[in-house]
Tab-separated table of C-alpha atoms and ligand atoms in Angstrom:
chain	number	residue	atom	x	y	z
D	27	UNK	CA	-33.053	17.389	-31.429
D	28	UNK	CA	-32.529	16.226	-27.404
D	29	UNK	CA	-28.825	17.033	-26.796
D	30	UNK	CA	-26.530	16.948	-23.620
D	31	UNK	CA	-23.070	18.240	-23.058
D	32	UNK	CA	-22.064	14.955	-21.119
D	33	UNK	CA	-23.371	11.555	-21.931
D	34	UNK	CA	-22.227	8.607	-19.604
D	35	UNK	CA	-23.012	5.119	-21.062
D	36	UNK	CA	-23.375	2.477	-17.511
D	37	UNK	CA	-24.394	3.460	-14.182
D	38	UNK	CA	-21.558	1.676	-12.370
D	39	UNK	CA	-18.428	3.016	-9.812
D	40	UNK	CA	-17.234	4.428	-13.250
D	41	UNK	CA	-19.857	6.190	-14.333
D	42	UNK	CA	-21.861	7.421	-11.349
D	43	UNK	CA	-17.810	8.638	-10.080
D	44	UNK	CA	-17.512	10.892	-13.107
D	45	UNK	CA	-21.090	12.249	-13.024
D	46	UNK	CA	-20.106	13.049	-9.552
D	47	UNK	CA	-17.288	15.174	-10.371
D	48	UNK	CA	-19.355	16.725	-13.153
D	49	UNK	CA	-21.073	20.343	-12.084
D	50	UNK	CA	-24.598	20.756	-12.099
D	51	UNK	CA	-24.285	23.222	-14.210
D	52	UNK	CA	-23.451	21.092	-17.004
D	53	UNK	CA	-26.386	18.947	-18.870
D	54	UNK	CA	-25.612	15.287	-17.956
D	55	UNK	CA	-27.431	12.148	-18.548
D	56	UNK	CA	-26.471	8.944	-17.460
D	57	UNK	CA	-27.402	5.940	-18.975
D	58	UNK	CA	-27.856	2.034	-17.875
D	59	UNK	CA	-29.397	-0.718	-19.791
D	60	UNK	CA	-31.663	-1.936	-17.241
D	61	UNK	CA	-31.802	-0.905	-13.646
D	62	UNK	CA	-28.976	0.769	-12.654
D	63	UNK	CA	-27.945	-1.762	-10.103
D	64	UNK	CA	-27.622	-4.203	-12.808
D	65	UNK	CA	-23.598	-3.764	-13.113
D	66	UNK	CA	-20.597	-5.471	-11.693
D	67	UNK	CA	-19.590	-2.500	-9.357
D	68	UNK	CA	-23.157	-3.772	-7.528
D	69	UNK	CA	-21.963	-7.597	-7.058
D	70	UNK	CA	-18.180	-6.930	-6.026
D	71	UNK	CA	-17.489	-7.762	-2.357
D	72	UNK	CA	-13.868	-7.695	-1.267
D	73	UNK	CA	-13.457	-4.015	-1.358
D	74	UNK	CA	-11.260	-1.486	-2.789
D	75	UNK	CA	-7.561	-1.059	-3.124
D	76	UNK	CA	-6.331	2.767	-1.148
D	77	UNK	CA	-2.539	2.871	-0.591
D	78	UNK	CA	-2.242	3.425	2.719
D	79	UNK	CA	0.069	6.424	2.528
D	80	UNK	CA	2.903	7.502	0.603
D	81	UNK	CA	5.659	5.149	1.586
D	82	UNK	CA	2.760	2.677	0.442
D	83	UNK	CA	2.275	3.838	-3.143
D	84	UNK	CA	5.832	1.900	-4.279
D	85	UNK	CA	4.884	-1.368	-2.643
D	86	UNK	CA	1.341	-1.164	-4.090
D	87	UNK	CA	2.759	-0.267	-7.543
D	88	UNK	CA	4.985	-3.590	-7.008
D	89	UNK	CA	2.250	-5.705	-5.971
D	90	UNK	CA	0.491	-4.775	-9.085
D	91	UNK	CA	2.845	-4.984	-11.912
D	92	UNK	CA	3.855	-7.895	-10.571
D	93	UNK	CA	0.262	-9.337	-10.970
D	94	UNK	CA	0.166	-8.051	-14.083
D	95	UNK	CA	2.992	-9.912	-15.154
D	96	UNK	CA	5.355	-6.784	-16.104
D	97	UNK	CA	3.085	-6.119	-18.844
D	98	UNK	CA	1.817	-2.801	-17.426
D	99	UNK	CA	1.735	0.468	-18.190
D	100	UNK	CA	4.129	2.176	-15.303
D	101	UNK	CA	3.075	5.249	-15.333
D	102	UNK	CA	-0.859	4.364	-15.391
D	103	UNK	CA	-0.109	1.878	-11.988
D	104	UNK	CA	1.587	4.954	-10.747
D	105	UNK	CA	-1.256	7.315	-11.227
D	106	UNK	CA	-3.663	4.562	-10.001
D	107	UNK	CA	-2.040	4.302	-6.626
D	108	UNK	CA	-0.922	7.883	-6.069
D	109	UNK	CA	-4.123	9.484	-6.830
D	110	UNK	CA	-6.125	6.518	-4.636
D	111	UNK	CA	-4.910	9.017	-2.043
D	112	UNK	CA	-7.031	11.786	-3.236
D	113	UNK	CA	-10.102	9.844	-4.552
D	114	UNK	CA	-10.450	7.380	-0.910
D	115	UNK	CA	-10.374	10.652	1.218
D	116	UNK	CA	-13.013	12.672	-1.086
D	117	UNK	CA	-15.603	9.785	-0.937
D	118	UNK	CA	-15.324	9.388	2.553
D	119	UNK	CA	-15.467	13.159	3.143
D	120	UNK	CA	-18.672	13.262	1.054
D	121	UNK	CA	-19.953	10.648	3.262
D	122	UNK	CA	-19.328	7.037	1.957
D	123	UNK	CA	-18.870	4.818	5.047
D	124	UNK	CA	-16.446	1.788	5.000
D	125	UNK	CA	-16.299	-0.660	7.858
D	126	UNK	CA	-14.256	0.219	11.148
D	127	UNK	CA	-13.393	-1.275	14.523
D	128	UNK	CA	-15.102	-0.464	17.436
D	129	UNK	CA	-12.529	2.881	18.180
D	130	UNK	CA	-13.923	4.229	14.669
D	131	UNK	CA	-10.989	3.157	12.739
D	132	UNK	CA	-11.217	2.152	9.306
D	133	UNK	CA	-10.560	-1.703	8.782
D	134	UNK	CA	-8.464	-2.605	5.971
D	135	UNK	CA	-8.095	-6.587	4.582
D	136	UNK	CA	-5.430	-8.269	2.427
D	137	UNK	CA	-6.058	-10.009	-0.741
D	138	UNK	CA	-4.470	-12.506	-2.985
D	139	UNK	CA	-0.588	-11.209	-4.376
D	140	UNK	CA	-1.203	-8.134	-1.870
D	141	UNK	CA	1.936	-7.458	0.359
D	142	UNK	CA	-0.204	-4.944	2.688
D	143	UNK	CA	-3.302	-4.870	4.144
D	144	UNK	CA	-4.574	-2.022	2.388
D	145	UNK	CA	-8.326	-2.870	0.937
D	146	UNK	CA	-11.174	-1.473	2.599
D	147	UNK	CA	-14.766	-2.502	2.596
D	148	UNK	CA	-18.236	-1.983	3.496
D	149	UNK	CA	-21.106	-4.092	4.866
D	150	UNK	CA	-18.725	-6.788	5.505
D	151	UNK	CA	-18.587	-8.626	2.229
D	152	UNK	CA	-20.680	-5.808	0.393
D	153	UNK	CA	-18.448	-3.250	-0.709
D	154	UNK	CA	-19.673	-2.731	-4.365
D	155	UNK	CA	-23.355	-2.357	-3.002
D	156	UNK	CA	-22.454	-0.171	-0.414
D	157	UNK	CA	-20.317	2.023	-3.050
D	158	UNK	CA	-22.880	1.959	-5.877
D	159	UNK	CA	-25.711	2.721	-3.378
D	160	UNK	CA	-23.653	5.397	-2.235
D	161	UNK	CA	-22.800	7.196	-5.569
D	162	UNK	CA	-26.696	6.354	-6.544
D	163	UNK	CA	-27.960	8.970	-3.612
D	164	UNK	CA	-25.085	11.738	-4.452
D	165	UNK	CA	-25.544	11.426	-8.206
D	166	UNK	CA	-27.305	15.050	-8.764
D	167	UNK	CA	-27.826	14.298	-12.941
D	168	UNK	CA	-30.631	12.563	-14.737
D	169	UNK	CA	-30.108	8.820	-14.765
D	170	UNK	CA	-32.060	7.154	-17.317
D	171	UNK	CA	-32.598	3.163	-17.280
D	172	UNK	CA	-33.671	0.478	-19.629
D	173	UNK	CA	-31.429	2.125	-22.399
D	174	UNK	CA	-29.423	0.002	-24.827
D	175	UNK	CA	-26.905	1.347	-26.890
D	176	UNK	CA	-26.429	-0.314	-30.099
D	177	UNK	CA	-24.466	2.205	-32.202
D	178	UNK	CA	-22.130	4.838	-31.499
D	179	UNK	CA	-22.141	7.956	-33.767
D	180	UNK	CA	-18.945	8.781	-35.627
D	181	UNK	CA	-17.872	11.353	-38.163
D	182	UNK	CA	-14.715	12.482	-39.590
D	183	UNK	CA	-13.118	11.129	-36.375
D	184	UNK	CA	-15.905	12.831	-33.995
D	185	UNK	CA	-18.688	11.102	-31.940
D	186	UNK	CA	-21.790	12.939	-31.704
D	187	UNK	CA	-23.705	11.101	-29.841
D	188	UNK	CA	-25.657	7.146	-29.783
D	189	UNK	CA	-28.355	5.130	-31.050
D	190	UNK	CA	-30.109	3.557	-28.236
D	191	UNK	CA	-33.379	1.940	-27.618
D	192	UNK	CA	-35.110	3.455	-24.349
D	193	UNK	CA	-37.936	1.228	-23.353
D	194	UNK	CA	-37.409	-0.865	-26.772
D	195	UNK	CA	-38.184	1.767	-28.760
D	196	UNK	CA	-35.337	3.366	-31.548
D	197	UNK	CA	-33.976	6.719	-30.269
D	198	UNK	CA	-30.868	8.755	-31.197
D	199	UNK	CA	-28.972	10.913	-28.289
D	200	UNK	CA	-26.346	13.845	-29.054
D	201	UNK	CA	-24.117	15.057	-26.815
D	202	UNK	CA	-20.560	17.014	-27.187
D	203	UNK	CA	-18.815	13.923	-24.935
D	204	UNK	CA	-19.520	10.842	-24.288
D	205	UNK	CA	-17.813	8.570	-22.001
D	206	UNK	CA	-18.367	4.586	-22.182
D	207	UNK	CA	-18.154	3.329	-18.874
D	208	UNK	CA	-20.294	0.310	-19.950
D	209	UNK	CA	-18.554	-2.487	-18.398
D	210	UNK	CA	-16.460	-5.768	-19.398
D	211	UNK	CA	-17.528	-9.037	-21.360
D	212	UNK	CA	-19.319	-11.338	-19.050
D	213	UNK	CA	-21.528	-12.303	-20.587
D	214	UNK	CA	-19.656	-14.117	-23.697
D	215	UNK	CA	-18.567	-16.643	-20.913
D	216	UNK	CA	-20.334	-19.875	-19.840
D	217	UNK	CA	-19.471	-19.561	-16.233
D	218	UNK	CA	-19.108	-15.932	-15.187
D	219	UNK	CA	-19.507	-14.127	-11.996
D	220	UNK	CA	-20.629	-10.826	-13.923
D	221	UNK	CA	-24.339	-8.721	-13.993
D	222	UNK	CA	-26.082	-9.953	-17.162
D	223	UNK	CA	-25.829	-6.618	-18.978
D	224	UNK	CA	-22.314	-6.827	-19.143
D	225	UNK	CA	-22.376	-8.124	-22.653
D	226	UNK	CA	-19.571	-6.655	-24.941
D	227	UNK	CA	-21.949	-4.482	-26.823
D	228	UNK	CA	-19.911	-1.319	-26.809
D	229	UNK	CA	-16.589	-3.044	-27.596
D	230	UNK	CA	-18.337	-5.284	-30.580
D	231	UNK	CA	-19.373	-1.425	-31.832
D	232	UNK	CA	-15.661	-0.327	-31.511
D	233	UNK	CA	-14.641	-2.929	-33.582
D	234	UNK	CA	-17.084	-2.197	-36.276
D	235	UNK	CA	-15.803	1.588	-36.267
D	236	UNK	CA	-12.263	0.757	-36.171
D	237	UNK	CA	-11.484	1.931	-32.586
D	238	UNK	CA	-8.533	0.149	-31.339
D	239	UNK	CA	-8.949	-2.694	-28.645
D	240	UNK	CA	-6.166	-3.997	-26.876
D	241	UNK	CA	-4.982	-6.697	-24.613
D	242	UNK	CA	-7.788	-8.719	-25.375
D	243	UNK	CA	-6.668	-11.638	-24.908
D	244	UNK	CA	-5.986	-10.607	-21.400
D	245	UNK	CA	-9.352	-12.439	-20.136
D	246	UNK	CA	-9.365	-12.660	-15.810
D	247	UNK	CA	-10.660	-15.789	-14.588
D	248	UNK	CA	-11.573	-15.493	-10.135
D	249	UNK	CA	-10.493	-18.880	-8.568
D	250	UNK	CA	-13.361	-19.281	-6.482
D	251	UNK	CA	-16.753	-19.135	-7.546
D	252	UNK	CA	-19.990	-22.082	-6.636
D	253	UNK	CA	-20.978	-22.397	-10.645
D	254	UNK	CA	-23.658	-25.052	-9.252
D	255	UNK	CA	-26.712	-22.758	-10.037
D	256	UNK	CA	-28.821	-22.284	-12.973
D	257	UNK	CA	-28.741	-18.642	-13.076
D	258	UNK	CA	-26.129	-17.135	-15.795
D	259	UNK	CA	-24.268	-15.112	-13.189
D	260	UNK	CA	-22.111	-17.726	-11.097
D	261	UNK	CA	-21.817	-16.519	-7.109
D	262	UNK	CA	-18.507	-14.924	-6.567
D	263	UNK	CA	-16.705	-16.203	-3.241
D	264	UNK	CA	-14.350	-13.100	-2.286
D	265	UNK	CA	-10.551	-12.887	-2.348
D	266	UNK	CA	-11.329	-11.223	1.051
D	267	UNK	CA	-12.114	-14.769	2.300
D	268	UNK	CA	-8.646	-16.114	1.551
D	269	UNK	CA	-7.313	-13.137	2.767
D	270	UNK	CA	-8.802	-13.613	6.026
D	271	UNK	CA	-7.489	-17.441	6.402
D	272	UNK	CA	-9.958	-19.992	4.270
D	273	UNK	CA	-8.116	-22.457	2.195
D	274	UNK	CA	-8.448	-24.289	-0.906
D	275	UNK	CA	-8.949	-27.757	-0.668
D	276	UNK	CA	-9.579	-31.463	-2.304
D	277	UNK	CA	-11.840	-34.253	-1.241
D	278	UNK	CA	-9.151	-35.421	1.407
D	279	UNK	CA	-8.707	-31.836	2.990
D	280	UNK	CA	-5.325	-31.023	1.597
D	281	UNK	CA	-4.024	-27.649	0.331
D	282	UNK	CA	-2.832	-29.151	-3.326
D	283	UNK	CA	-2.195	-25.469	-4.330
D	284	UNK	CA	1.103	-25.513	-2.233
D	285	UNK	CA	2.002	-27.753	-4.867
D	286	UNK	CA	1.719	-24.806	-7.646
D	287	UNK	CA	3.141	-22.020	-6.033
D	288	UNK	CA	4.483	-21.695	-2.291
D	289	UNK	CA	1.992	-18.799	-1.564
D	290	UNK	CA	-0.735	-21.473	-1.869
D	291	UNK	CA	-4.161	-19.509	-1.478
D	292	UNK	CA	-2.587	-15.783	-2.104
D	293	UNK	CA	-1.046	-16.864	-5.231
D	294	UNK	CA	-2.535	-13.963	-7.840
D	295	UNK	CA	-5.774	-14.777	-9.524
D	296	UNK	CA	-4.310	-16.142	-12.798
D	297	UNK	CA	-1.826	-19.149	-10.958
D	298	UNK	CA	-4.345	-19.960	-8.403
D	299	UNK	CA	-7.215	-20.452	-11.079
D	300	UNK	CA	-4.925	-22.234	-13.441
D	301	UNK	CA	-4.081	-24.589	-10.573
D	302	UNK	CA	-7.705	-25.308	-9.383
D	303	UNK	CA	-8.805	-26.309	-13.131
D	304	UNK	CA	-5.834	-28.143	-13.993
D	305	UNK	CA	-6.453	-29.790	-10.649
D	306	UNK	CA	-9.934	-30.913	-11.380
D	307	UNK	CA	-8.798	-32.113	-14.958
D	308	UNK	CA	-6.234	-34.708	-13.530
D	309	UNK	CA	-8.965	-35.834	-11.164
D	310	UNK	CA	-12.121	-36.038	-12.750
D	311	UNK	CA	-15.144	-36.275	-10.608
D	312	UNK	CA	-13.341	-35.147	-7.583
D	313	UNK	CA	-14.528	-31.665	-5.964
D	314	UNK	CA	-12.180	-28.641	-5.230
D	315	UNK	CA	-13.557	-26.869	-1.566
D	316	UNK	CA	-13.382	-23.474	-0.143
D	317	UNK	CA	-12.618	-24.366	3.504
D	318	UNK	CA	-13.588	-22.147	6.114
D	319	UNK	CA	-13.312	-24.460	8.982
D	320	UNK	CA	-10.538	-22.887	10.678
D	321	UNK	CA	-13.033	-19.228	11.489
D	322	UNK	CA	-14.322	-18.748	14.382
D	323	UNK	CA	-18.274	-18.801	13.701
D	324	UNK	CA	-19.490	-15.391	15.187
D	325	UNK	CA	-16.270	-13.851	13.283
D	326	UNK	CA	-17.234	-15.146	9.811
D	327	UNK	CA	-20.831	-14.470	10.426
D	328	UNK	CA	-19.997	-10.720	11.281
D	329	UNK	CA	-17.149	-10.334	8.357
D	330	UNK	CA	-18.880	-12.225	6.078
D	331	UNK	CA	-22.550	-11.554	6.484
D	332	UNK	CA	-24.237	-11.635	2.708
D	333	UNK	CA	-22.100	-15.164	1.964
D	334	UNK	CA	-23.043	-16.376	5.374
D	335	UNK	CA	-26.889	-15.550	4.421
D	336	UNK	CA	-26.965	-16.478	0.539
D	337	UNK	CA	-25.194	-19.684	0.922
D	338	UNK	CA	-27.759	-20.349	4.080
D	339	UNK	CA	-30.284	-20.132	1.475
D	340	UNK	CA	-28.466	-22.826	-1.034
D	341	UNK	CA	-28.522	-24.904	2.440
D	342	UNK	CA	-24.846	-24.195	3.674
D	343	UNK	CA	-23.625	-23.571	7.394
D	344	UNK	CA	-20.861	-21.588	7.459
D	345	UNK	CA	-17.961	-21.885	8.653
D	346	UNK	CA	-18.813	-25.475	9.091
D	347	UNK	CA	-19.689	-26.689	5.523
D	348	UNK	CA	-16.893	-26.636	2.772
D	349	UNK	CA	-17.808	-25.220	-0.421
D	350	UNK	CA	-17.387	-26.688	-4.019
D	351	UNK	CA	-15.496	-24.610	-6.632
D	352	UNK	CA	-14.680	-23.662	-9.681
D	353	UNK	CA	-12.872	-20.858	-11.667
D	354	UNK	CA	-14.852	-18.661	-13.756
D	355	UNK	CA	-15.016	-15.282	-15.784
D	356	UNK	CA	-14.462	-12.225	-13.666
D	357	UNK	CA	-12.920	-9.352	-15.273
D	358	UNK	CA	-11.868	-8.094	-18.632
D	359	UNK	CA	-8.065	-6.931	-18.543
D	360	UNK	CA	-8.177	-5.617	-22.084
D	361	UNK	CA	-10.944	-3.452	-23.348
D	362	UNK	CA	-10.772	-0.095	-25.687
D	363	UNK	CA	-7.568	1.720	-25.955
D	364	UNK	CA	-7.356	4.785	-24.087
D	365	UNK	CA	-4.952	6.887	-22.496
D	366	UNK	CA	-4.738	7.567	-18.722
D	367	UNK	CA	-7.295	10.635	-19.168
D	368	UNK	CA	-9.831	8.022	-20.830
D	369	UNK	CA	-8.720	9.785	-24.188
D	370	UNK	CA	-9.455	7.582	-27.363
D	371	UNK	CA	-7.096	8.339	-29.923
D	372	UNK	CA	-8.023	9.720	-33.128
D	373	UNK	CA	-12.343	9.956	-31.782
D	374	UNK	CA	-12.760	13.247	-30.334
D	375	UNK	CA	-15.216	13.869	-27.581
D	376	UNK	CA	-15.063	10.196	-26.475
D	377	UNK	CA	-13.798	8.531	-23.674
D	378	UNK	CA	-13.665	5.467	-22.043
D	379	UNK	CA	-13.685	4.288	-18.339
D	380	UNK	CA	-13.326	1.545	-15.688
D	381	UNK	CA	-13.330	-1.747	-17.117
D	382	UNK	CA	-14.478	-1.193	-20.588
D	383	UNK	CA	-11.341	0.715	-20.881
D	384	UNK	CA	-7.873	-0.790	-20.890
D	385	UNK	CA	-4.887	2.128	-20.200
D	386	UNK	CA	-2.056	-1.120	-19.483
D	387	UNK	CA	-2.680	-0.055	-15.644
D	388	UNK	CA	-3.692	-4.013	-15.051
D	389	UNK	CA	-0.663	-5.323	-17.704
D	390	UNK	CA	-1.733	-9.042	-18.165
D	391	UNK	CA	-3.756	-9.889	-15.022
D	392	UNK	CA	-5.196	-7.476	-12.650
D	393	UNK	CA	-4.453	-7.517	-9.216
D	394	UNK	CA	-7.052	-8.088	-6.302
D	395	UNK	CA	-9.200	-5.021	-5.660
D	396	UNK	CA	-7.763	-2.695	-7.901
D	397	UNK	CA	-10.920	-2.346	-9.829
D	398	UNK	CA	-13.169	-0.317	-7.777
D	399	UNK	CA	-10.106	1.889	-7.444
D	400	UNK	CA	-9.756	1.976	-11.227
D	401	UNK	CA	-12.862	3.553	-11.654
D	402	UNK	CA	-12.837	6.477	-9.402
D	403	UNK	CA	-9.420	7.053	-10.812
D	404	UNK	CA	-9.732	7.196	-14.036
D	405	UNK	CA	-13.599	8.604	-14.134
D	406	UNK	CA	-11.893	12.197	-12.190
D	407	UNK	CA	-8.900	12.128	-14.622
D	408	UNK	CA	-11.446	11.617	-17.528
D	409	UNK	CA	-13.965	14.829	-16.268
D	410	UNK	CA	-11.044	16.619	-15.436
D	411	UNK	CA	-9.301	16.438	-19.034
D	412	UNK	CA	-13.083	17.133	-21.018
D	413	UNK	CA	-13.835	19.808	-18.196
D	414	UNK	CA	-10.406	21.420	-19.682
D	415	UNK	CA	-10.784	21.548	-23.168
D	416	UNK	CA	-12.591	23.655	-25.598
D	417	UNK	CA	-15.480	22.210	-27.239
D	418	UNK	CA	-15.457	22.470	-31.247
D	419	UNK	CA	-18.674	24.155	-31.445
D	420	UNK	CA	-19.421	22.236	-35.004
D	421	UNK	CA	-22.620	21.490	-36.573
D	422	UNK	CA	-24.395	17.938	-35.560
D	423	UNK	CA	-24.712	15.695	-38.894
D	424	UNK	CA	-27.624	13.482	-39.858
D	425	UNK	CA	-27.008	9.582	-38.548
D	426	UNK	CA	-29.988	8.356	-41.622
D	427	UNK	CA	-28.833	4.360	-40.691
D	428	UNK	CA	-30.371	2.598	-37.834
D	429	UNK	CA	-30.175	-1.150	-36.467
D	430	UNK	CA	-33.065	-0.421	-34.018
D	431	UNK	CA	-35.369	-3.067	-35.117
D	432	UNK	CA	-33.021	-5.850	-35.699
D	433	UNK	CA	-31.288	-6.063	-32.942
D	434	UNK	CA	-32.556	-9.342	-32.533
D	435	UNK	CA	-33.350	-12.417	-34.823
D	436	UNK	CA	-35.251	-16.196	-33.964
D	437	UNK	CA	-31.938	-18.395	-33.298
D	438	UNK	CA	-29.827	-15.542	-31.910
D	439	UNK	CA	-30.247	-17.218	-28.477
D	440	UNK	CA	-29.065	-20.772	-29.631
D	441	UNK	CA	-25.915	-18.946	-30.759
D	442	UNK	CA	-25.547	-17.315	-27.690
D	443	UNK	CA	-25.055	-20.249	-25.679
D	444	UNK	CA	-23.016	-21.826	-28.476
D	445	UNK	CA	-20.600	-18.889	-28.037
D	446	UNK	CA	-20.586	-18.712	-24.677
D	447	UNK	CA	-19.581	-22.496	-24.196
D	448	UNK	CA	-16.813	-21.717	-27.151
D	449	UNK	CA	-15.350	-18.972	-25.511
D	450	UNK	CA	-15.419	-21.208	-22.186
D	451	UNK	CA	-13.925	-24.241	-24.063
D	452	UNK	CA	-11.532	-22.615	-26.263
D	453	UNK	CA	-10.467	-19.004	-24.972
D	454	UNK	CA	-10.745	-19.738	-21.224
D	455	UNK	CA	-8.217	-20.635	-18.829
D	456	UNK	CA	-5.943	-22.978	-20.353
D	457	UNK	CA	-5.893	-22.214	-24.216
D	458	UNK	CA	-4.512	-24.433	-26.871
D	459	UNK	CA	-3.923	-23.310	-30.519
D	460	UNK	CA	-6.222	-25.761	-31.958
D	461	UNK	CA	-8.891	-24.602	-29.906
D	462	UNK	CA	-8.307	-21.147	-30.796
D	463	UNK	CA	-7.864	-22.206	-34.281
D	464	UNK	CA	-12.083	-23.934	-33.932
D	465	UNK	CA	-13.164	-20.858	-32.147
D	466	UNK	CA	-11.879	-18.516	-34.551
D	467	UNK	CA	-13.962	-20.620	-37.630
D	468	UNK	CA	-16.660	-21.197	-35.337
D	469	UNK	CA	-16.981	-17.304	-34.764
D	470	UNK	CA	-16.693	-16.647	-38.376
D	471	UNK	CA	-19.157	-19.047	-39.500
D	472	UNK	CA	-21.867	-17.378	-37.007
D	473	UNK	CA	-21.163	-13.943	-37.891
D	474	UNK	CA	-22.239	-15.251	-41.323
D	475	UNK	CA	-25.585	-16.396	-40.671
D	476	UNK	CA	-29.331	-14.804	-40.187
D	477	UNK	CA	-28.591	-13.111	-36.631
D	478	UNK	CA	-29.345	-9.570	-34.537
D	479	UNK	CA	-27.344	-6.847	-34.130
D	480	UNK	CA	-26.296	-7.517	-30.596
D	481	UNK	CA	-25.171	-11.260	-31.389
D	482	UNK	CA	-23.566	-9.182	-34.331
D	483	UNK	CA	-21.208	-6.524	-31.604
D	484	UNK	CA	-20.825	-10.075	-29.156
D	485	UNK	CA	-19.437	-11.598	-32.055
D	486	UNK	CA	-17.210	-8.667	-33.096
D	487	UNK	CA	-15.717	-8.892	-29.447
D	488	UNK	CA	-15.111	-12.871	-29.157
D	489	UNK	CA	-13.648	-12.361	-32.424
D	490	UNK	CA	-11.135	-9.713	-31.278
D	491	UNK	CA	-10.069	-11.821	-28.144
D	492	UNK	CA	-9.618	-14.539	-30.164
D	493	UNK	CA	-7.801	-13.071	-32.964
D	494	UNK	CA	-5.950	-11.267	-29.447
D	495	UNK	CA	-5.088	-14.648	-28.344
D	496	UNK	CA	-3.894	-15.944	-31.205
D	497	UNK	CA	-1.484	-13.411	-31.840
D	498	UNK	CA	0.301	-13.346	-28.627
D	499	UNK	CA	2.813	-15.856	-28.875
D	500	UNK	CA	3.950	-16.835	-25.529
D	501	UNK	CA	1.702	-17.249	-22.271
D	502	UNK	CA	1.272	-14.549	-20.161
D	503	UNK	CA	-0.344	-13.760	-17.103
D	504	UNK	CA	-3.944	-14.829	-17.594
D	505	UNK	CA	-3.399	-15.607	-20.856
D	506	UNK	CA	-2.073	-19.367	-21.149
D	507	UNK	CA	-1.171	-21.757	-24.225
D	508	UNK	CA	-0.566	-25.227	-22.998
D	509	UNK	CA	1.498	-26.081	-26.089
D	510	UNK	CA	4.095	-23.597	-24.388
D	511	UNK	CA	4.451	-25.682	-21.252
X	12	SIN	C1	-13.170	-10.541	-4.702
X	12	SIN	O1	-14.008	-10.061	-3.934
X	12	SIN	O2	-12.822	-11.444	-4.684
X	12	SIN	C2	-13.590	-9.812	-6.008
X	12	SIN	C3	-12.721	-8.425	-6.155
X	12	SIN	C4	-11.863	-7.986	-7.287
X	12	SIN	O3	-12.405	-8.352	-8.386
X	12	SIN	O4	-11.103	-7.223	-7.292
């Protein structure tokens, strides 16, 4: 029987930083569904928040809580901000290079709803990719790709490991501790900015096992996404563009956002997304654009080199061309309920960190660029907890039930597409109770069809989102019910 001390599900920033924090004396296995760079961390552009110093902590906490519509767990937010001083210093001391000015001073940028410039970045607009590469190089533990988890082995309140396919072959992996760092739910939505590997499987397993999910109605949409590509992952235009001065305009070049919120482009993400969505609905056939024409060309190309190159390949010349935008699903604020050490109440040996977790830190709407920070802070705390406890040393039971041969069924593709559409139409940026009830019925119907295990897991998570949305009676943060207006 193959058994590890620690199994980490996911090789994004949370999973890799947890691995970095685990000593080499531990037998650790990091697994990922595809290649390691197919994760949301890799596609993160804008940067990572860090409190600037002790004095900035209360301000960062205030900004996070205001963006989160005061639904946040205040203790979790304070931990996030305070620990950032330690984790950022640690990452830099280990050799991560963030962007600096000519004298070597770290450059800080601002994004929406921040009251200070406190976001550090790398490669201009490729922070996630640079941090991911850095952590991959730093990782000293075994990493196994093409490993798709389809069950958690839980008995009598303890998790013993997972069932997974490795290169399509069903396998069982046992471990004393399992850390879920598998990300959010992006593939549930028609338009999303997420890696194709982020498909809500583990959240769906948790629903099946009765493990609590929290704040699932809080699904965040990024306001500035180029959706006119055939690929599932739509192209993000980082919030840092607006932080540095880009405008959102209508066909006539007018900054209509100011009619919705006096902060205009720098209002929080939920407000900007809703304003664009509403404007487009009220002006059918019109586009909304991100306008960079105020930037100096040399500055723009240096500050946003990857966006410049990517869009050049699509026929856009920046900063002179404006680009049509739409909001798209971006980040699951809700997730698997845990405390601030990643501990899942009632399940010994199971932790959750990063986007997969719901610690309450983001409230009802995540503040821009708090997610890379969340990954490192809560990975650190989960590992500290794990290393500090005494292992029960119990015998591993046998787990016979296996779904490995029924992961997919013939009509899954068609149902998945239907699900993506209904999530976008009815459980999206602006919801109605009627739409939510229709979505609930449609999800229920699909669950009763001949479907494979992976679709069943997606549908479990979709049900959890729609049920949470129906249960919350008033609009809050990212959860917006039209009838409430
Ligand atoms: C962005 O660069 O706009 C995304 C940052 C984030 O999701 O916080």
